[in-house]
CSV table of C-alpha atoms and ligand atoms in Angstrom, one decimal:
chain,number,residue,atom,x,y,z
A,1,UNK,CA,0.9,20.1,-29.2
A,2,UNK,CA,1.3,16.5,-28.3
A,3,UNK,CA,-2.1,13.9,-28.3
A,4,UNK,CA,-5.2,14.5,-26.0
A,5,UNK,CA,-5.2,11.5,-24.3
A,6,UNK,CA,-8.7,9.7,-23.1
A,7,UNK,CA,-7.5,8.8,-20.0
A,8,UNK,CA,-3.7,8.4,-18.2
A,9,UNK,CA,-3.5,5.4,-15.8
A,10,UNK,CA,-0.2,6.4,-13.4
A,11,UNK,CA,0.9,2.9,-11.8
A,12,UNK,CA,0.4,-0.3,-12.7
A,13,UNK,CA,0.0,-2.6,-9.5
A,14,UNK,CA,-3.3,-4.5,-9.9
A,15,UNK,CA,-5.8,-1.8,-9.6
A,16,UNK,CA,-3.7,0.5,-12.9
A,17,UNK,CA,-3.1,-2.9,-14.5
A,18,UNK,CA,-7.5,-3.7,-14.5
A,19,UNK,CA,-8.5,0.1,-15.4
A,20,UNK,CA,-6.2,-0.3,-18.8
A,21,UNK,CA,-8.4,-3.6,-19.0
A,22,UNK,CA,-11.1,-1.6,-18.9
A,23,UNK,CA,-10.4,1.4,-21.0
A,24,UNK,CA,-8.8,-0.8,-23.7
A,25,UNK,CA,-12.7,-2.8,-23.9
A,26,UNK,CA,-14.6,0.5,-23.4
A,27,UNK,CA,-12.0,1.2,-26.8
A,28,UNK,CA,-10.8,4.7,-25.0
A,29,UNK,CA,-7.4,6.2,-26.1
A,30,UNK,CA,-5.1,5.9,-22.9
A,31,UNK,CA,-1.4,5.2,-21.5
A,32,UNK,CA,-1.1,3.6,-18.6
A,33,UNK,CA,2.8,4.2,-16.6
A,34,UNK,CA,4.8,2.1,-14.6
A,35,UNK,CA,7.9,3.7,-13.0
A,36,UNK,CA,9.2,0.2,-11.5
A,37,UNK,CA,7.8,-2.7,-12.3
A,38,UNK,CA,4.4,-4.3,-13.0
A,39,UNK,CA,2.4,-5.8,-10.0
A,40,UNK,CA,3.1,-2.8,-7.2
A,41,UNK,CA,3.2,-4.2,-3.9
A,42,UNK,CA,2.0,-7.4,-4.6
A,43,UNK,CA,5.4,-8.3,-6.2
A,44,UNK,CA,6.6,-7.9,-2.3
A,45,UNK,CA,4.3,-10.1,-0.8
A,46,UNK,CA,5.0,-13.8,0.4
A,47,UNK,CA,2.0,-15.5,-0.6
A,48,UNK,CA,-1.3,-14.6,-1.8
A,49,UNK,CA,-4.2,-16.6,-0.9
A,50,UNK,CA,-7.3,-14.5,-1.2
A,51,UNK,CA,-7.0,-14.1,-4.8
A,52,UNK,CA,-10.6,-14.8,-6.4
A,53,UNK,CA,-10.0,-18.2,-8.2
A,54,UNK,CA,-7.2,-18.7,-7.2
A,55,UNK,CA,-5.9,-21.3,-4.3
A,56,UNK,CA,-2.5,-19.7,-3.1
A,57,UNK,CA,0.2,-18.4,-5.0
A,58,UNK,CA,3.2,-16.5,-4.3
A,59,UNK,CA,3.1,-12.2,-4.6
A,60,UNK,CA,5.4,-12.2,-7.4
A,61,UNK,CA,4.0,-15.0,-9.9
A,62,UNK,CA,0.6,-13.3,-9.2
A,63,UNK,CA,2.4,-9.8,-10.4
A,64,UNK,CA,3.2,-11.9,-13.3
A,65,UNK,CA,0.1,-13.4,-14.6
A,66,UNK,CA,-2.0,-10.0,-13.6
A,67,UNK,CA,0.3,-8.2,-16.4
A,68,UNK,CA,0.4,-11.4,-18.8
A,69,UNK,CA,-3.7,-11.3,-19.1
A,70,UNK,CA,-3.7,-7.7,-19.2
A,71,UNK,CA,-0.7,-7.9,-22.1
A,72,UNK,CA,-2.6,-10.7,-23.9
A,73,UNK,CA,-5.5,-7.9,-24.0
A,74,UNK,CA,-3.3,-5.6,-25.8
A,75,UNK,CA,-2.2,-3.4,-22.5
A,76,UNK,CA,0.7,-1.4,-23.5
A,77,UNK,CA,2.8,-0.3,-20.6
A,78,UNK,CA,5.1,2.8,-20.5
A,79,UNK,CA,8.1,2.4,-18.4
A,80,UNK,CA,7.8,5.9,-17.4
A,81,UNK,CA,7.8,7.4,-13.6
A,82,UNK,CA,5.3,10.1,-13.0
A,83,UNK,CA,7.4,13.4,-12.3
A,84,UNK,CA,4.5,16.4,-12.5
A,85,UNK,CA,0.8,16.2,-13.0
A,86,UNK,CA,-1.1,19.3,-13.6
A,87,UNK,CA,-4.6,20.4,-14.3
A,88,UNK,CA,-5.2,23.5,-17.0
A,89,UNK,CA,-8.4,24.4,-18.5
A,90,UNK,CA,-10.2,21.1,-17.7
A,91,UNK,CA,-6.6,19.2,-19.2
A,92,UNK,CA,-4.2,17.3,-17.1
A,93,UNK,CA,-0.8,17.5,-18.0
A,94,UNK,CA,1.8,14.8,-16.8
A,95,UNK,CA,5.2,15.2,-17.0
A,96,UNK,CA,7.3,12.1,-16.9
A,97,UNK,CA,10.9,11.4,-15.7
A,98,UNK,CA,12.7,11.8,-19.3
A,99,UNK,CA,11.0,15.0,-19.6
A,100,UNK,CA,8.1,13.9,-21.7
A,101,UNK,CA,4.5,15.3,-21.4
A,102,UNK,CA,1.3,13.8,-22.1
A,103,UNK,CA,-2.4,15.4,-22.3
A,104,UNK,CA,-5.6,14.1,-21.4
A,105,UNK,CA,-9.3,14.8,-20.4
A,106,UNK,CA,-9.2,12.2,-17.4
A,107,UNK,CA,-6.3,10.4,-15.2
A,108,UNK,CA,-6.7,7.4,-12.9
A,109,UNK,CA,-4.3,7.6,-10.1
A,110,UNK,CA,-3.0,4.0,-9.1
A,111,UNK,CA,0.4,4.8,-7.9
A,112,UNK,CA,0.1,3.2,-4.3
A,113,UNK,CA,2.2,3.4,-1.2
A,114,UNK,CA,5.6,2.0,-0.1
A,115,UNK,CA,6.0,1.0,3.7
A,116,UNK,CA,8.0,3.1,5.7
A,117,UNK,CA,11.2,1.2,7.1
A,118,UNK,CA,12.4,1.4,10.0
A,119,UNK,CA,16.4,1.3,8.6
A,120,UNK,CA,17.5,-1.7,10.8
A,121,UNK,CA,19.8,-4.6,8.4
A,122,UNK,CA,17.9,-7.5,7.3
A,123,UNK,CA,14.7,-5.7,7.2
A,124,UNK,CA,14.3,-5.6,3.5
A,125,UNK,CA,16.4,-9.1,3.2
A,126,UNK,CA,13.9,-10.5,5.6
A,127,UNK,CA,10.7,-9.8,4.3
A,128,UNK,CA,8.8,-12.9,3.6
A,129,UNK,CA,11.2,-14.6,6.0
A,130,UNK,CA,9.5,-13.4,9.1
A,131,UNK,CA,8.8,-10.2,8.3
A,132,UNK,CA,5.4,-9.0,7.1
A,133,UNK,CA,3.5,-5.8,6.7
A,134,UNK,CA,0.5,-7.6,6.7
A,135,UNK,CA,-0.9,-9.9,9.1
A,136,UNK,CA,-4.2,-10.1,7.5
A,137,UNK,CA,-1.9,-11.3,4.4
A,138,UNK,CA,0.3,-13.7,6.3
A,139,UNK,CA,-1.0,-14.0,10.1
A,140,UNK,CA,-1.3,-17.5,9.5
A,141,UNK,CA,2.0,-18.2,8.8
A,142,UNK,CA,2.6,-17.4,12.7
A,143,UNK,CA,-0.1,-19.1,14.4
A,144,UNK,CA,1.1,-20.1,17.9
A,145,UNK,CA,4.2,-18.4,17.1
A,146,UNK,CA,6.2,-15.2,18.9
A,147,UNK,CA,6.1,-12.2,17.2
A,148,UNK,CA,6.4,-8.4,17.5
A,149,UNK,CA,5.1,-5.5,15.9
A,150,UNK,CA,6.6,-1.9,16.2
A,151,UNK,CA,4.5,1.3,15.8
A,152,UNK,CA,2.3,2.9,17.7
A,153,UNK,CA,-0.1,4.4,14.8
A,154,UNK,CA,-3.7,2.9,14.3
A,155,UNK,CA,-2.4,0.6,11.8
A,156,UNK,CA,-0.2,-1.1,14.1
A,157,UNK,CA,-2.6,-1.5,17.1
A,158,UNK,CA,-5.8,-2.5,14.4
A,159,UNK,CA,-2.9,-5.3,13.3
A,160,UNK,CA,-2.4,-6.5,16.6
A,161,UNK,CA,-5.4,-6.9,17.6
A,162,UNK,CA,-6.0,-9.1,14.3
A,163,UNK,CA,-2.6,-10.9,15.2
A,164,UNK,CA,-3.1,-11.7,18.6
A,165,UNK,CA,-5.7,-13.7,17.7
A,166,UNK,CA,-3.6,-16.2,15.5
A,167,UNK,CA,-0.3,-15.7,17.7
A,168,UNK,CA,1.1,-17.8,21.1
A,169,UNK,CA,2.4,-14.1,22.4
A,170,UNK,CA,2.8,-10.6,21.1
A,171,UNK,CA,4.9,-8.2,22.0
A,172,UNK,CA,4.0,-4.3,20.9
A,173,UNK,CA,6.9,-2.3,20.8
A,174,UNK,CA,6.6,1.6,20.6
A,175,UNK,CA,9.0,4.3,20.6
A,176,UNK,CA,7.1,6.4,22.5
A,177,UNK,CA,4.9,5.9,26.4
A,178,UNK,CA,2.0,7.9,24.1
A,179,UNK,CA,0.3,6.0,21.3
A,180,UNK,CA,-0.6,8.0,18.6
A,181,UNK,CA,-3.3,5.8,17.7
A,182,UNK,CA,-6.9,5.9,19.1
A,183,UNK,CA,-7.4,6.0,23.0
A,184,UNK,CA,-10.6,3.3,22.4
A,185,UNK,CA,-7.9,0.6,20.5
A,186,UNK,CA,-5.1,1.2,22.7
A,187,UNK,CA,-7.6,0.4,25.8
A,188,UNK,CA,-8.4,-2.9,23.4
A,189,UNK,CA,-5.5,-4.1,22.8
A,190,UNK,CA,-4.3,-3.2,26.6
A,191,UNK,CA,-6.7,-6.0,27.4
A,192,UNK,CA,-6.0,-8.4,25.2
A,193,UNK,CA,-4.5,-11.2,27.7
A,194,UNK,CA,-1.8,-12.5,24.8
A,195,UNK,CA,-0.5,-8.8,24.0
A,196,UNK,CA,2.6,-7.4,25.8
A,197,UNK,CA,3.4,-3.5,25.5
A,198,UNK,CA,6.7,-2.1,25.8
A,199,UNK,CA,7.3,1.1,25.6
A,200,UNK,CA,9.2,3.1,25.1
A,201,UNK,CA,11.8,0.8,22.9
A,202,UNK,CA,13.4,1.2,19.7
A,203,UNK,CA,14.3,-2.2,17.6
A,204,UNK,CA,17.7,-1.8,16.9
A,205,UNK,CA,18.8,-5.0,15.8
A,206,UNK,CA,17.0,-8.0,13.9
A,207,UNK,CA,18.9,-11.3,14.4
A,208,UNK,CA,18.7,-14.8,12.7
A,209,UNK,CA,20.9,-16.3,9.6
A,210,UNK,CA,18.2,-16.2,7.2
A,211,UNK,CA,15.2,-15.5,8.8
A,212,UNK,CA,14.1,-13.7,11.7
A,213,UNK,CA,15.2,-15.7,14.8
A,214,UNK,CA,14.8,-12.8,17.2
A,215,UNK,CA,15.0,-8.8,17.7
A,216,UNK,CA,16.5,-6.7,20.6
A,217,UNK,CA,15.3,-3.8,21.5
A,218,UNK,CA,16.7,-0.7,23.1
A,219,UNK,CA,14.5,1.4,26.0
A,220,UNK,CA,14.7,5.3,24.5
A,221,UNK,CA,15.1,6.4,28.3
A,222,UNK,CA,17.6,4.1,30.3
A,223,UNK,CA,19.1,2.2,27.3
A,224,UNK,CA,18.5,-0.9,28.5
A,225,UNK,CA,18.7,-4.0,26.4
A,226,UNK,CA,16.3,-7.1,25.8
A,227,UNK,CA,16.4,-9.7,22.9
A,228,UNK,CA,12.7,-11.2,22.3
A,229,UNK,CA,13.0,-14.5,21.3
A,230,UNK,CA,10.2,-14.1,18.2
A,231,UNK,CA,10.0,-15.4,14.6
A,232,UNK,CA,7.9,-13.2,13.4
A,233,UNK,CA,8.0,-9.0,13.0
A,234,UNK,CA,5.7,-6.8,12.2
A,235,UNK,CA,7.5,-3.3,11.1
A,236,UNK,CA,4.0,-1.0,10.8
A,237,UNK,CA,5.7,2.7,11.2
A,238,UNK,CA,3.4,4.2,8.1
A,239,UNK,CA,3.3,4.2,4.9
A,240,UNK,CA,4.9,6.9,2.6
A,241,UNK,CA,1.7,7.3,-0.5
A,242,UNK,CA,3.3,7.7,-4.0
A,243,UNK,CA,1.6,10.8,-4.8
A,244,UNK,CA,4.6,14.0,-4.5
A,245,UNK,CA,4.4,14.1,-8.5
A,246,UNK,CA,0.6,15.9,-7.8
A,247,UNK,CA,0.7,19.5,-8.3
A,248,UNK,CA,-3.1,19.9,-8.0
A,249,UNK,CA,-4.3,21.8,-5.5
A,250,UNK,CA,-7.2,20.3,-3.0
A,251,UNK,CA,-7.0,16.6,-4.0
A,252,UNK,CA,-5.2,15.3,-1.2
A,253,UNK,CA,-5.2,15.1,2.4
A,254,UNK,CA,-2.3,16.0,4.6
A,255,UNK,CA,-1.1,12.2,4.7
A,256,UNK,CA,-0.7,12.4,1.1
A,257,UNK,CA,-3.3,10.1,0.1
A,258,UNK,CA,-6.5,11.1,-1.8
A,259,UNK,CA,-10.4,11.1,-0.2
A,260,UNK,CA,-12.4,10.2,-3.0
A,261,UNK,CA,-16.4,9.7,-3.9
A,262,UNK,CA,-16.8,6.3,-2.9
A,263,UNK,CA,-19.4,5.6,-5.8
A,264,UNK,CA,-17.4,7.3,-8.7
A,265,UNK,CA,-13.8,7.0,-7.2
A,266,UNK,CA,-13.3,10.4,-7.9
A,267,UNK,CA,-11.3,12.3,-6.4
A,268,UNK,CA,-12.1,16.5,-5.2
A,269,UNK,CA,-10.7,17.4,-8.4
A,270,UNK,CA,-13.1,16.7,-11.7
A,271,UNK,CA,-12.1,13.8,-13.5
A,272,UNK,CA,-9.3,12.8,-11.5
A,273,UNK,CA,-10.0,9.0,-9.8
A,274,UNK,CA,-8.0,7.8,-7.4
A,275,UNK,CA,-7.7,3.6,-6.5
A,276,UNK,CA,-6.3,1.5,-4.4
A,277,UNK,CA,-4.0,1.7,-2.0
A,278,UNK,CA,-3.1,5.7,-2.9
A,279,UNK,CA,-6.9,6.5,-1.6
A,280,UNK,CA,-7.7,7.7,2.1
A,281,UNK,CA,-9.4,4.0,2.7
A,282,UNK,CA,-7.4,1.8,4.9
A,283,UNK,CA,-8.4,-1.7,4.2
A,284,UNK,CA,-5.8,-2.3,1.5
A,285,UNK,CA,-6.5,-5.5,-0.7
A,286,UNK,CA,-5.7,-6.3,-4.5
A,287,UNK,CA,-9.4,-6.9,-5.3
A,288,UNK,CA,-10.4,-3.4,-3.6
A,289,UNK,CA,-7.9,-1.8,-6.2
A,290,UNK,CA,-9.1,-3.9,-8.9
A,291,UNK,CA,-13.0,-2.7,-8.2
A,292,UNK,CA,-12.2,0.5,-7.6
A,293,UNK,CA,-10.4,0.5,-11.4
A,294,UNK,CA,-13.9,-1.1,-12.2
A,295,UNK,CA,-15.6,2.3,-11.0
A,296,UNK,CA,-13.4,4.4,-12.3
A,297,UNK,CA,-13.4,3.5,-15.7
A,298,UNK,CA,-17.4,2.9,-15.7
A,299,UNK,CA,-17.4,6.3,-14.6
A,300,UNK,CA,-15.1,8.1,-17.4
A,301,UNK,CA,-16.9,5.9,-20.0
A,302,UNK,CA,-20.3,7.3,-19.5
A,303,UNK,CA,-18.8,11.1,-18.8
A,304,UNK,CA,-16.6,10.9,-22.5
A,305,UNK,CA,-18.9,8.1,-24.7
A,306,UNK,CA,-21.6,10.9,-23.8
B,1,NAP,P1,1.0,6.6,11.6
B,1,NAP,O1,-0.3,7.0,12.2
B,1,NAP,O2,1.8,7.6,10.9
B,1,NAP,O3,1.8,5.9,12.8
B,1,NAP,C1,3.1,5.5,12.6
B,1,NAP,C2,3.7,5.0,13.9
B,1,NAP,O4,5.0,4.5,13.7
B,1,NAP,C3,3.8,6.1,14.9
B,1,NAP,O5,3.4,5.7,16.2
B,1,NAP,C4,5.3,6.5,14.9
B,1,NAP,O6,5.8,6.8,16.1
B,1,NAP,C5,5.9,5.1,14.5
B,1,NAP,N1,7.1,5.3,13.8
B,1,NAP,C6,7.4,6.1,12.7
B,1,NAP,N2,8.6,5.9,12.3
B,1,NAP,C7,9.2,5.1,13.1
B,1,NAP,C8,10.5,4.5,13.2
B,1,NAP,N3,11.5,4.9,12.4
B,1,NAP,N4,10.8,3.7,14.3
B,1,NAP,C9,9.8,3.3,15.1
B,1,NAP,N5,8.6,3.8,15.1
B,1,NAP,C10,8.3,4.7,14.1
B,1,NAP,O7,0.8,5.4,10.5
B,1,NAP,P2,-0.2,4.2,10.4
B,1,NAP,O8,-0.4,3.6,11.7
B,1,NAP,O9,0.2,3.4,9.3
B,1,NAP,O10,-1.6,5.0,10.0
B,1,NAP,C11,-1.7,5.7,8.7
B,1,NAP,C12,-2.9,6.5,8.7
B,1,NAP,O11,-4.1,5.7,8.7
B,1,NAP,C13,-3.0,7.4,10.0
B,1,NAP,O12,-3.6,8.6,9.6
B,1,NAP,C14,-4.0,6.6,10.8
B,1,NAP,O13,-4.7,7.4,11.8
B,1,NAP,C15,-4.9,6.1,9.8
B,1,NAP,N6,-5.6,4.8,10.3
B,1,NAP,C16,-6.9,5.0,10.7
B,1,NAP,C17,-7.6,3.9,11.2
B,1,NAP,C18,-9.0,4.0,11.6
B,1,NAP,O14,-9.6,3.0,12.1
B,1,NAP,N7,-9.6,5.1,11.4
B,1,NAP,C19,-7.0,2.6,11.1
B,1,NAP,C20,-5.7,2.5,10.7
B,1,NAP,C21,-5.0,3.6,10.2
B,1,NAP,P3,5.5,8.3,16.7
B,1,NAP,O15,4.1,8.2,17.2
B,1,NAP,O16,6.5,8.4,17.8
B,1,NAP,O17,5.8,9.3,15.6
């Protein structure tokens, strides 16, 4: 039978990459796994400029140093993607995509989300050139700019509310006459002065050389066409959580992502933790991940140094 494992960290974007900190100080036996590379999302974004200590950086060099310190503190990082994780008799099992299996008393889940695209050209090229999941992130970049956002979900009215303070105009695009976000923030936004709505339009084409220059959009009942003249888009149609390799029953929620204690980071299933951007919280933020590690690992310590 293969090693009982303290602890399995799956992921290791900021909040995976701090809770191997962690257990490797609290000396716990662990093994943290990475199917892509080190960083998670942060590796996507533009700039980073809320970074305790430091001023601004760009997403990737940040990705960078986050697994250099945690390297130069001995972090050991398997290049593994998560296929199965199971719970037996107080043991998780996790099955990995070469068909190995590892055992332990406790796993931190840190696997994260991926934005769903919309599946237009440019829209992964542009990213960082106009395009931004984020405006919290990068809003500034487009103060007194055009820009449009497309969704109609919470996330992407909370977003342009946010926006349309930093932006000259902003045009909401929605596939759909119904949102499916709340009645009180589409009232909201309806009255923000700044904030155009049309509905119902598709984006079916993102135009510019190398950056985004413009967008036209498609009405889903008469076809008609209209290019908007903007330089900055805001694709917010969901996010698709990383967590289809949990075969636990009652951890998650419908959406995929996981509720958790918001002292202990645990999730409904005993000694599973959730962090980050994989939890049922919505404010997503590197240092949120990396306190949440923090919890987690506090938490385990004083359950197996018992
Ligand atoms: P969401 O609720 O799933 O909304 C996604 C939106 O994008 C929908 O309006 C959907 O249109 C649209 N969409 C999906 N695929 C598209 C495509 N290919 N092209 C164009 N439009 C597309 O996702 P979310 O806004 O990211 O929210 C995620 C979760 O967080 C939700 O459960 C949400 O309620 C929750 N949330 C809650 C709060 C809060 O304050 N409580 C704040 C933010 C988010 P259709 O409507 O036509 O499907």
């Amino acid at each position: 039978m293969s090693e009982l494992y303290d602890c399995l960290v799956i992921g290791a974007g900021p909040g995976g990459l701090r809770a191997a900190r962690e257990l490797q100080k609290a000396r716990l036996s662990y093994l943290l796994f990475e199917k892509d590379v080190p960083g998670g999302k942060v590796n996507i974004a533009p700039e980073v400029d809320n970074y305790p200590g430091i001023k601004k950086i760009n997403g990737p060099e940040l990705a960078m140093k986050l697994y250099d310190d945690a390297t130069l503190e001995g972090v050991d990082i398997r290049f593994e993607g998560a296929t199965s994780l199971t719970k037996e008799d107080d043991i998780f099992t996790l099955v990995t995509e070469n068909d190995k299996t590892y055992r332990a008393k406790t796993v931190i889940i840190a696997s994260g989300t991926v934005n769903r695209l919309i599946g237009l050209d440019k829209e992964k090229e542009f990213l960082g050139h106009g395009i931004s999941y984020c405006s919290l992130c990068d809003g500034h970049f487009f103060k007194g700019e055009d820009v449009a956002v497309i969704g109609g979900g919470n996330v992407a009215l909370k977003e342009t509310i946010h926006l349309a303070t930093l932006v000259n105009h902003l045009y909401l695009i929605h596939r759909r006459n119904e949102f499916r976000g709340f009645d009180y923030l589409v009232k909201e936004v309806k009255e923000i002065p700044n904030v155009e709505i049309l509905t119902p339009y598709n984006c079916i084409e993102i135009l510019g050389e190398s950056e985004v220059e413009g967008i036209v959009i498609k009405n889903a009942e008469t076809g008609e066409l209209k290019t908007l003249n903007v330089s900055g888009l805001f694709p917010l149609v969901g996010q698709i959580p990383n967590s289809q390799f949990v075969k636990i029953d009652g951890c998650l929620n419908e959406s995929g992502t996981f509720p958790i204690d918001e002292k202990t980071r645990e999730t409904k299933v005993a000694n599973l933790f959730a962090i980050g951007d994989i939890t049922e919280r919505l404010t997503r933020q590197i240092y949120i991940a990396e306190i949440d590690a923090t919890e987690a690992v506090k938490t385990i310590v004083s359950r197996l140094k018992k």
